[in-house]
Coordinates of C-alpha atoms in Angstrom, one line a residue:
X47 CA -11.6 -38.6 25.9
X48 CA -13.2 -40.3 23.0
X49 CA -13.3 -39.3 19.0
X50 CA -9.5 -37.4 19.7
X51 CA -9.2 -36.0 16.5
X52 CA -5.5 -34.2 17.4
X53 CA -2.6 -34.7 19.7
X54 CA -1.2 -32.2 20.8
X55 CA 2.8 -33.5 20.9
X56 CA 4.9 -30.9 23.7
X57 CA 8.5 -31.9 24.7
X58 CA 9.6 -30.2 27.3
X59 CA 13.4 -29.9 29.2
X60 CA 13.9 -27.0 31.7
X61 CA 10.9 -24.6 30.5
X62 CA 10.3 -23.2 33.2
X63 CA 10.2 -19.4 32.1
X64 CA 7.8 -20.3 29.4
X65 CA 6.1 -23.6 29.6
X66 CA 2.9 -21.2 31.2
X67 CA 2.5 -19.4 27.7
X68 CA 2.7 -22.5 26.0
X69 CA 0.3 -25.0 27.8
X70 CA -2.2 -21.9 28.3
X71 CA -2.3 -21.4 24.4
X72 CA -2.6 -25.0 23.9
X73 CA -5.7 -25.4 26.7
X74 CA -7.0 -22.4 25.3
X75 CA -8.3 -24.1 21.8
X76 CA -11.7 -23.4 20.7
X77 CA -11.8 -27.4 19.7
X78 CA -12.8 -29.9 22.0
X79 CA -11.6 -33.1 20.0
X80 CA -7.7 -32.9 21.1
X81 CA -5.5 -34.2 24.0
X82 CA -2.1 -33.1 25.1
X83 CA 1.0 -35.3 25.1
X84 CA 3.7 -33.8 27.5
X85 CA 6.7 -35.7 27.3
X86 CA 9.5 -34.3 30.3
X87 CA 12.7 -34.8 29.5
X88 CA 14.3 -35.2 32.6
X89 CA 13.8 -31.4 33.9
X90 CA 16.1 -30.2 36.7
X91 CA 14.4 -27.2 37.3
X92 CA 10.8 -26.8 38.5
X93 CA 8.9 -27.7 34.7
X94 CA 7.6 -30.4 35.9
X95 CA 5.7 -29.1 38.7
X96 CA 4.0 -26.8 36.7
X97 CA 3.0 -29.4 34.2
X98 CA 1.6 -31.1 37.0
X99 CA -0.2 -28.4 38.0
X100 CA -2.0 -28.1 34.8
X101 CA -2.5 -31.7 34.7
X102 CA -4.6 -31.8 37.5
X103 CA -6.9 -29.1 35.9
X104 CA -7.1 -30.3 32.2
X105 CA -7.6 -34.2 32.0
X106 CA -6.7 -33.5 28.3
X107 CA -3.0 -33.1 29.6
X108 CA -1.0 -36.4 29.7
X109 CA 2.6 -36.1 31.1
X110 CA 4.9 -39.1 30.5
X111 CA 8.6 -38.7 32.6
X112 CA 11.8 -39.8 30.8
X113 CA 15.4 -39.4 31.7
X114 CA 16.9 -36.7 29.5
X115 CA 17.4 -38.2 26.0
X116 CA 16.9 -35.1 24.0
X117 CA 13.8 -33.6 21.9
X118 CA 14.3 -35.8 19.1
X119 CA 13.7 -39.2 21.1
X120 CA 10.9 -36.9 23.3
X121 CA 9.0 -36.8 20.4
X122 CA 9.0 -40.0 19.4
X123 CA 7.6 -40.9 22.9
X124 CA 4.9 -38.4 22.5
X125 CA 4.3 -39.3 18.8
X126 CA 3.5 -43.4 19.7
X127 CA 1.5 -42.5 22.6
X128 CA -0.3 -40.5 20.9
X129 CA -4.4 -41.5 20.1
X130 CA -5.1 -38.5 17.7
X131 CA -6.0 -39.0 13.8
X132 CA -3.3 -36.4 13.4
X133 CA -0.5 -35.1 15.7
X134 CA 1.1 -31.2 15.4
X135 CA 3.9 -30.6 17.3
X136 CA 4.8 -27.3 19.6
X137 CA 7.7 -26.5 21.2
X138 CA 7.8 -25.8 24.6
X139 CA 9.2 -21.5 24.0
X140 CA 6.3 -21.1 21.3
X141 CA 2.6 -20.9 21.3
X142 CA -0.3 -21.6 18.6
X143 CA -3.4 -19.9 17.8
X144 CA -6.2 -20.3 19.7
X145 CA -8.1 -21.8 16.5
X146 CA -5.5 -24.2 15.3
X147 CA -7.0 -27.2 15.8
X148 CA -10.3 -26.1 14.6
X149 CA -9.1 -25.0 11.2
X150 CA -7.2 -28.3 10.8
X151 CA -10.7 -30.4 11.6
X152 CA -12.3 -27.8 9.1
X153 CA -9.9 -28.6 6.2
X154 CA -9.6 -32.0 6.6
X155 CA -13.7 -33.0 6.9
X156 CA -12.7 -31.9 2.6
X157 CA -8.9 -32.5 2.3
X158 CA -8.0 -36.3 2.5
X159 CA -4.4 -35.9 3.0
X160 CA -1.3 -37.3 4.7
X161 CA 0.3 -33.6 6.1
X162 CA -1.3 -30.2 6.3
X163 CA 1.6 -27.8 6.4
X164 CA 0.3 -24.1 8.2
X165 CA 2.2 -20.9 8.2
X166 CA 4.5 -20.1 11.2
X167 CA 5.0 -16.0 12.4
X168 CA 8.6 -16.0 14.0
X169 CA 9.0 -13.0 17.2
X170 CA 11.6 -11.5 18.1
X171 CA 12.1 -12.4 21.7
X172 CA 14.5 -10.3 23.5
X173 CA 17.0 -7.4 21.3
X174 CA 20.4 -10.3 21.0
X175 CA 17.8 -12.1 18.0
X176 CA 18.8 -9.1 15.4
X177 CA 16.3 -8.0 13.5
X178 CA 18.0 -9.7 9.7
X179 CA 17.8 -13.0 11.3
X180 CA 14.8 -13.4 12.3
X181 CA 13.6 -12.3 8.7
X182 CA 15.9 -14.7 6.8
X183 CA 14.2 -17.5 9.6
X184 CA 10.5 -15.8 8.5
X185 CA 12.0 -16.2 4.6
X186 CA 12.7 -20.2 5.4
X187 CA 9.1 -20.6 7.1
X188 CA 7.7 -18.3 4.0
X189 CA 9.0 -20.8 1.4
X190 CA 6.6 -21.0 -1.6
X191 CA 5.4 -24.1 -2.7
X192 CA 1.8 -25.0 -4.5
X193 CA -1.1 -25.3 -2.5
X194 CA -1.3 -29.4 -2.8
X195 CA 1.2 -31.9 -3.1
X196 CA -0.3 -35.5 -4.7
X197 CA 2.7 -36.9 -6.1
X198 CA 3.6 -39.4 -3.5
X199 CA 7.1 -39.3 -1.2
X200 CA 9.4 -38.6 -3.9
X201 CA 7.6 -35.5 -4.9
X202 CA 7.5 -34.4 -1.1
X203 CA 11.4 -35.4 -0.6
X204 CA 12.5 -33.5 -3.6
X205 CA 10.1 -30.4 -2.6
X206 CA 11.7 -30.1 0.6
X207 CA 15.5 -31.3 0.5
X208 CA 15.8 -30.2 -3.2
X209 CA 14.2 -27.1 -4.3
X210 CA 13.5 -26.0 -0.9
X211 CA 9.8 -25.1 -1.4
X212 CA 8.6 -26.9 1.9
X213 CA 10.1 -26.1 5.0
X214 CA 11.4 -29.5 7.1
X215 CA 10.5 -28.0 10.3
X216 CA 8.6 -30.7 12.4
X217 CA 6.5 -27.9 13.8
X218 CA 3.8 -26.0 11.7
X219 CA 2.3 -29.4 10.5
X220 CA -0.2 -31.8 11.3
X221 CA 0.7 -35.4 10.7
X222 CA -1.6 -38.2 10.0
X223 CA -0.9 -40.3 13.0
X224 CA -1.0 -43.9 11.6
X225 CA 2.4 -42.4 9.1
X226 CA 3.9 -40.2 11.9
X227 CA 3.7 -43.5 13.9
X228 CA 5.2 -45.7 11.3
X229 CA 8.3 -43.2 10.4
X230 CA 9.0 -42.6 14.6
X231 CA 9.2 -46.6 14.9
X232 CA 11.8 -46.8 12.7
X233 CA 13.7 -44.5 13.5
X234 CA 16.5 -45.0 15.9
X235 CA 16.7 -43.5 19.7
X236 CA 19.5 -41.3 19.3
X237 CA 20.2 -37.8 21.1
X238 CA 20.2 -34.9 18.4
X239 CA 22.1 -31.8 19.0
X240 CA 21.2 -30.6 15.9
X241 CA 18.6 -31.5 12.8
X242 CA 16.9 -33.7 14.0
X243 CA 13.6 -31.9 11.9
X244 CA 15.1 -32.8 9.0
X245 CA 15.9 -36.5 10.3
X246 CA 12.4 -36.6 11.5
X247 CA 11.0 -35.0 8.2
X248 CA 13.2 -36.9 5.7
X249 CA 11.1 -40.3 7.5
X250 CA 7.8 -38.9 7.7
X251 CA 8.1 -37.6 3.8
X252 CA 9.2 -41.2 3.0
X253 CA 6.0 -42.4 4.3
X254 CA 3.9 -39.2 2.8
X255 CA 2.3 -39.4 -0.2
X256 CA 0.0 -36.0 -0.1
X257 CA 0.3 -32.4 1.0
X258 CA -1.7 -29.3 1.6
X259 CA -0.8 -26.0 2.8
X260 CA -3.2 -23.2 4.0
X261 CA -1.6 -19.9 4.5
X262 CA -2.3 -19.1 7.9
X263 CA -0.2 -18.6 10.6
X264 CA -1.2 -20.2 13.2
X265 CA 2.2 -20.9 14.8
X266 CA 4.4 -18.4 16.8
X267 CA 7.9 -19.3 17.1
X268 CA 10.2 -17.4 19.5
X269 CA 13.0 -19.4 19.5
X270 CA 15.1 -20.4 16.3
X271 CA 17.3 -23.5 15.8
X272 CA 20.0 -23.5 13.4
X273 CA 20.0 -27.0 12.7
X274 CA 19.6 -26.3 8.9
X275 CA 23.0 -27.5 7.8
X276 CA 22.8 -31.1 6.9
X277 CA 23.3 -31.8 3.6
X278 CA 19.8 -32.1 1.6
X279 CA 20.8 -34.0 -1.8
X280 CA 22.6 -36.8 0.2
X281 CA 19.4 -37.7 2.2
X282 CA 17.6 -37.9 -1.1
X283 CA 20.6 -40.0 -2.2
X284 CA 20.0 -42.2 0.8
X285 CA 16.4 -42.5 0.3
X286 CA 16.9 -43.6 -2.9
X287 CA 19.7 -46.2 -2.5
X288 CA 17.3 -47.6 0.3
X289 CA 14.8 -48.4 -2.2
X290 CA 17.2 -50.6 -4.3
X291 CA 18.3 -52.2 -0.8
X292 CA 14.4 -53.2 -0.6

């Protein structure tokens, strides 16, 4: 598996019902240049298995075990295992384009950047989603923001936990690995219950410098996390004070 160009990062805890959809439209790529990081979060049910299963039929598929620690510390796993020049993350109830990867090798053989942000479609998966919230979720992925970012982690920080015109999701993005790896190290192994994107996000931005966005959507999300309530201007505030700390 030599010249990976993308790693694939896939935490997964109790999937069962859906994992299938997932890994096959991650196998599925029309991009040879990618591996799969599967990081098992201590599944009780039978997730693992079927990871397995794939495993044994796609040697792009590594699966590393872990007690259950949550999706926050599984991606970190995933993320510094990773041998990628960029990682994406999916979670384990969505599913990504068939021609993700090779659009984000296209755009980046001319773009030199840190984070390539692509558009994500939300679906509606079963009729207890009503219909008003997943278009206020499609408005947050939506968010407008010019096409490139070059004015370094204070402009990306301010775009995203100020004026809201870059989402913070974790997914929908592809990383360069050598920052994604730097801003998981330092950041501490705790169990989220919720926003841990934004925790995630606010580190990776601090160690950003450059952005660009392509409007596809590439990324189908089914499931919708209402982690969104952590309060923006004090993680710039924090940011900030920890540069005078320096």
């Amino acid at each position: 598996m030599d010249n990976i160009k993308v790693s694939v990062i896939l935490p997964v805890f109790n999937e069962a019902n859906y994992i299938k959809a997932t890994l096959d439209s991650i196998i599925n790529q029309n991009f040879n240049g990618y591996e799969v990081i599967v990081v098992d979060d201590g599944s009780t049910d039978n997730s693992f298995e079927i990871l397995s299963n794939y495993a044994r039929i796609d040697q792009r598929i590594k699966i590393i075990t872990q007690e259950n620690r949550g999706t926050f510390v599984a991606r970190k796993v995933g993320t510094l295992a990773a041998t990628g020049k960029y990682v994406i993350y999916v979670d384990p109830d969505d599913w990504i384009d068939v021609d993700i990867c090779n659009k984000i090798d296209v755009l980046l053989k001319n773009q030199d950047v840190d984070i390539v942000q692509y558009g994500i479609a939300t679906e509606q998966p079963n009729s207890s989603i009503s219909a008003e919230y997943v278009k206020s979720i499609q408005k947050f992925f939506d968010s407008k923001m010019i096409d490139v970012i070059h004015g370094g982690n204070e402009a990306l920080l301010q775009h995203c936990f100020l004026t809201n015109k870059l989402p913070w999701n974790n997914c929908g993005k592809a990383i360069r690995s050598t920052i994604a790896k730097d801003a998981f190290s330092r950041m501490p192994d705790i169990k989220c219950n919720f926003a841990e994107d934004q925790i995630a996000m606010f580190y990776i931005f601090s160690f950003s410098k450059t952005l660009y966005k392509f409007i596809t959507s590439s990324y189908r999300s089914s499931i919708f996390s209402a982690s969104n309530n952590i309060n923006s201007s004090l993680l710039l505030s924090l940011y900030k004070l920890s540069k005078v700390l320096e």
